[in-house]
């Protein structure tokens, strides 16, 4: 094999590992912390969300089928905010709370979480932590 072809194969393998999305929650956290400042300056929060989805993955990976306890606790706190502020939905909450929910949940789970926020905000009882955890913090 020619040296230039071998170099090409090595570079391809290295770029695949560098460009691979994070597999663990800790890798995802590090990736999210490395968003280039220029992305925010050029495109604002929407640009940052797009960059994170493209380079890190839209949501933090679950490890062993379970979300980290601190992340699950944060989601539970957000539901408590829904009740405290009598929220109509997630959009009624702060950008930070919405961003946390969006980074930890996706698709159907995010929709269910939003529906629960609305129900709790309109007076429905909060689920217990074990019930909430089983519903939102596992695969």
PDB file of C-alpha atoms in Angstrom:
ATOM      1  CA  UNK A   1       0.000   0.000   0.000  1.00  0.00           C
ATOM      2  CA  UNK A   2       1.317   3.423  -0.877  1.00  0.00           C
ATOM      3  CA  UNK A   3       2.189   5.734   2.031  1.00  0.00           C
ATOM      4  CA  UNK A   4      -0.335   8.337   0.830  1.00  0.00           C
ATOM      5  CA  UNK A   5      -3.143   5.746   0.767  1.00  0.00           C
ATOM      6  CA  UNK A   6      -2.178   4.547   4.236  1.00  0.00           C
ATOM      7  CA  UNK A   7      -2.179   8.126   5.501  1.00  0.00           C
ATOM      8  CA  UNK A   8      -5.654   8.610   4.012  1.00  0.00           C
ATOM      9  CA  UNK A   9      -6.980   5.531   5.811  1.00  0.00           C
ATOM     10  CA  UNK A  10      -5.457   6.674   9.120  1.00  0.00           C
ATOM     11  CA  UNK A  11      -6.954  10.162   8.736  1.00  0.00           C
ATOM     12  CA  UNK A  12     -10.352   8.695   7.881  1.00  0.00           C
ATOM     13  CA  UNK A  13     -10.293   6.520  11.008  1.00  0.00           C
ATOM     14  CA  UNK A  14      -9.205   9.424  13.203  1.00  0.00           C
ATOM     15  CA  UNK A  15     -11.826  11.780  11.801  1.00  0.00           C
ATOM     16  CA  UNK A  16     -14.548   9.182  12.370  1.00  0.00           C
ATOM     17  CA  UNK A  17     -13.637   8.937  16.057  1.00  0.00           C
ATOM     18  CA  UNK A  18     -13.333  12.707  16.462  1.00  0.00           C
ATOM     19  CA  UNK A  19     -16.592  13.409  14.645  1.00  0.00           C
ATOM     20  CA  UNK A  20     -18.551  10.668  16.413  1.00  0.00           C
ATOM     21  CA  UNK A  21     -21.276  11.924  18.714  1.00  0.00           C
ATOM     22  CA  UNK A  22     -20.804  11.412  22.452  1.00  0.00           C
ATOM     23  CA  UNK A  23     -21.786   8.014  23.810  1.00  0.00           C
ATOM     24  CA  UNK A  24     -21.978   8.913  27.519  1.00  0.00           C
ATOM     25  CA  UNK A  25     -23.615  11.665  29.509  1.00  0.00           C
ATOM     26  CA  UNK A  26     -20.218  13.003  30.606  1.00  0.00           C
ATOM     27  CA  UNK A  27     -18.991  13.183  26.984  1.00  0.00           C
ATOM     28  CA  UNK A  28     -22.220  14.966  26.015  1.00  0.00           C
ATOM     29  CA  UNK A  29     -21.751  17.506  28.836  1.00  0.00           C
ATOM     30  CA  UNK A  30     -18.190  18.203  27.647  1.00  0.00           C
ATOM     31  CA  UNK A  31     -19.378  18.553  24.046  1.00  0.00           C
ATOM     32  CA  UNK A  32     -22.114  21.022  25.023  1.00  0.00           C
ATOM     33  CA  UNK A  33     -19.581  23.104  26.953  1.00  0.00           C
ATOM     34  CA  UNK A  34     -17.421  23.399  23.827  1.00  0.00           C
ATOM     35  CA  UNK A  35     -19.878  25.251  21.581  1.00  0.00           C
ATOM     36  CA  UNK A  36     -17.822  27.900  19.751  1.00  0.00           C
ATOM     37  CA  UNK A  37     -18.641  31.444  20.934  1.00  0.00           C
ATOM     38  CA  UNK A  38     -18.985  32.504  17.310  1.00  0.00           C
ATOM     39  CA  UNK A  39     -22.029  30.239  16.929  1.00  0.00           C
ATOM     40  CA  UNK A  40     -23.899  32.162  19.637  1.00  0.00           C
ATOM     41  CA  UNK A  41     -22.767  35.554  18.287  1.00  0.00           C
ATOM     42  CA  UNK A  42     -23.856  34.674  14.755  1.00  0.00           C
ATOM     43  CA  UNK A  43     -27.069  32.741  15.398  1.00  0.00           C
ATOM     44  CA  UNK A  44     -28.098  33.180  19.039  1.00  0.00           C
ATOM     45  CA  UNK A  45     -29.656  30.437  21.118  1.00  0.00           C
ATOM     46  CA  UNK A  46     -31.258  28.788  18.090  1.00  0.00           C
ATOM     47  CA  UNK A  47     -27.840  28.434  16.470  1.00  0.00           C
ATOM     48  CA  UNK A  48     -26.414  26.927  19.643  1.00  0.00           C
ATOM     49  CA  UNK A  49     -29.262  24.396  19.784  1.00  0.00           C
ATOM     50  CA  UNK A  50     -28.609  23.437  16.147  1.00  0.00           C
ATOM     51  CA  UNK A  51     -24.859  23.119  16.761  1.00  0.00           C
ATOM     52  CA  UNK A  52     -25.425  20.921  19.824  1.00  0.00           C
ATOM     53  CA  UNK A  53     -27.893  18.685  17.956  1.00  0.00           C
ATOM     54  CA  UNK A  54     -25.472  18.288  15.051  1.00  0.00           C
ATOM     55  CA  UNK A  55     -22.226  17.784  16.981  1.00  0.00           C
ATOM     56  CA  UNK A  56     -23.290  16.362  20.345  1.00  0.00           C
ATOM     57  CA  UNK A  57     -26.712  14.849  19.742  1.00  0.00           C
ATOM     58  CA  UNK A  58     -30.040  16.479  20.468  1.00  0.00           C
ATOM     59  CA  UNK A  59     -30.396  14.842  23.880  1.00  0.00           C
ATOM     60  CA  UNK A  60     -28.063  13.616  26.580  1.00  0.00           C
ATOM     61  CA  UNK A  61     -27.495   9.844  26.225  1.00  0.00           C
ATOM     62  CA  UNK A  62     -29.036   7.532  28.811  1.00  0.00           C
ATOM     63  CA  UNK A  63     -26.460   5.248  30.385  1.00  0.00           C
ATOM     64  CA  UNK A  64     -27.631   1.735  31.149  1.00  0.00           C
ATOM     65  CA  UNK A  65     -31.154   2.770  30.224  1.00  0.00           C
ATOM     66  CA  UNK A  66     -31.348   5.334  33.028  1.00  0.00           C
ATOM     67  CA  UNK A  67     -30.881   9.071  33.189  1.00  0.00           C
ATOM     68  CA  UNK A  68     -28.384  10.415  35.726  1.00  0.00           C
ATOM     69  CA  UNK A  69     -30.068  11.077  39.080  1.00  0.00           C
ATOM     70  CA  UNK A  70     -29.190  14.795  39.001  1.00  0.00           C
ATOM     71  CA  UNK A  71     -30.786  15.126  35.547  1.00  0.00           C
ATOM     72  CA  UNK A  72     -33.920  13.294  36.648  1.00  0.00           C
ATOM     73  CA  UNK A  73     -34.103  15.470  39.767  1.00  0.00           C
ATOM     74  CA  UNK A  74     -33.840  18.574  37.561  1.00  0.00           C
ATOM     75  CA  UNK A  75     -36.750  17.401  35.395  1.00  0.00           C
ATOM     76  CA  UNK A  76     -38.800  16.811  38.542  1.00  0.00           C
ATOM     77  CA  UNK A  77     -37.961  20.362  39.707  1.00  0.00           C
ATOM     78  CA  UNK A  78     -39.175  21.690  36.350  1.00  0.00           C
ATOM     79  CA  UNK A  79     -42.510  19.930  36.889  1.00  0.00           C
ATOM     80  CA  UNK A  80     -42.682  21.595  40.308  1.00  0.00           C
ATOM     81  CA  UNK A  81     -42.119  24.944  38.545  1.00  0.00           C
ATOM     82  CA  UNK A  82     -45.068  24.134  36.277  1.00  0.00           C
ATOM     83  CA  UNK A  83     -47.236  23.787  39.376  1.00  0.00           C
ATOM     84  CA  UNK A  84     -45.790  26.806  41.206  1.00  0.00           C
ATOM     85  CA  UNK A  85     -46.176  29.147  38.225  1.00  0.00           C
ATOM     86  CA  UNK A  86     -49.479  27.610  37.043  1.00  0.00           C
ATOM     87  CA  UNK A  87     -47.863  27.090  33.648  1.00  0.00           C
ATOM     88  CA  UNK A  88     -49.856  26.492  30.480  1.00  0.00           C
ATOM     89  CA  UNK A  89     -46.933  24.492  29.040  1.00  0.00           C
ATOM     90  CA  UNK A  90     -43.123  24.447  28.958  1.00  0.00           C
ATOM     91  CA  UNK A  91     -43.110  27.702  26.989  1.00  0.00           C
ATOM     92  CA  UNK A  92     -44.521  29.418  30.083  1.00  0.00           C
ATOM     93  CA  UNK A  93     -41.293  28.670  31.972  1.00  0.00           C
ATOM     94  CA  UNK A  94     -37.828  30.240  31.801  1.00  0.00           C
ATOM     95  CA  UNK A  95     -35.440  29.636  28.915  1.00  0.00           C
ATOM     96  CA  UNK A  96     -33.188  27.676  31.285  1.00  0.00           C
ATOM     97  CA  UNK A  97     -35.969  25.301  32.333  1.00  0.00           C
ATOM     98  CA  UNK A  98     -37.113  24.788  28.741  1.00  0.00           C
ATOM     99  CA  UNK A  99     -33.524  24.246  27.623  1.00  0.00           C
ATOM    100  CA  UNK A 100     -32.938  21.657  30.353  1.00  0.00           C
ATOM    101  CA  UNK A 101     -36.070  19.750  29.366  1.00  0.00           C
ATOM    102  CA  UNK A 102     -35.154  19.923  25.670  1.00  0.00           C
ATOM    103  CA  UNK A 103     -31.635  18.638  26.287  1.00  0.00           C
ATOM    104  CA  UNK A 104     -32.773  15.704  28.420  1.00  0.00           C
ATOM    105  CA  UNK A 105     -35.917  14.579  26.597  1.00  0.00           C
ATOM    106  CA  UNK A 106     -36.897  14.215  22.970  1.00  0.00           C
ATOM    107  CA  UNK A 107     -39.821  13.241  20.819  1.00  0.00           C
ATOM    108  CA  UNK A 108     -42.746  11.596  22.537  1.00  0.00           C
ATOM    109  CA  UNK A 109     -41.250  11.872  26.034  1.00  0.00           C
ATOM    110  CA  UNK A 110     -40.817  15.631  25.617  1.00  0.00           C
ATOM    111  CA  UNK A 111     -44.419  15.944  24.413  1.00  0.00           C
ATOM    112  CA  UNK A 112     -45.657  13.903  27.392  1.00  0.00           C
ATOM    113  CA  UNK A 113     -43.549  16.023  29.732  1.00  0.00           C
ATOM    114  CA  UNK A 114     -45.072  19.188  28.238  1.00  0.00           C
ATOM    115  CA  UNK A 115     -48.595  17.754  28.616  1.00  0.00           C
ATOM    116  CA  UNK A 116     -47.890  16.887  32.248  1.00  0.00           C
ATOM    117  CA  UNK A 117     -46.572  20.421  32.796  1.00  0.00           C
ATOM    118  CA  UNK A 118     -49.843  21.799  31.482  1.00  0.00           C
ATOM    119  CA  UNK A 119     -51.944  19.421  33.600  1.00  0.00           C
ATOM    120  CA  UNK A 120     -49.945  20.142  36.759  1.00  0.00           C
ATOM    121  CA  UNK A 121     -50.039  23.867  36.010  1.00  0.00           C
ATOM    122  CA  UNK A 122     -53.825  23.678  35.821  1.00  0.00           C
ATOM    123  CA  UNK A 123     -54.206  21.940  39.184  1.00  0.00           C
ATOM    124  CA  UNK A 124     -53.617  18.218  38.594  1.00  0.00           C
ATOM    125  CA  UNK A 125     -51.644  16.527  41.377  1.00  0.00           C
ATOM    126  CA  UNK A 126     -47.910  16.081  40.849  1.00  0.00           C
ATOM    127  CA  UNK A 127     -46.810  12.474  40.324  1.00  0.00           C
ATOM    128  CA  UNK A 128     -44.633  10.920  43.022  1.00  0.00           C
ATOM    129  CA  UNK A 129     -40.898  10.918  42.348  1.00  0.00           C
ATOM    130  CA  UNK A 130     -40.780   7.117  41.763  1.00  0.00           C
ATOM    131  CA  UNK A 131     -43.682   7.321  39.309  1.00  0.00           C
ATOM    132  CA  UNK A 132     -42.166  10.352  37.573  1.00  0.00           C
ATOM    133  CA  UNK A 133     -38.753   8.676  37.376  1.00  0.00           C
ATOM    134  CA  UNK A 134     -40.187   5.491  35.860  1.00  0.00           C
ATOM    135  CA  UNK A 135     -42.050   7.524  33.241  1.00  0.00           C
ATOM    136  CA  UNK A 136     -39.400  10.055  32.205  1.00  0.00           C
ATOM    137  CA  UNK A 137     -35.983   8.935  33.436  1.00  0.00           C
ATOM    138  CA  UNK A 138     -35.680   5.491  31.840  1.00  0.00           C
ATOM    139  CA  UNK A 139     -35.698   4.278  28.249  1.00  0.00           C
TER     140      UNK A 139
END
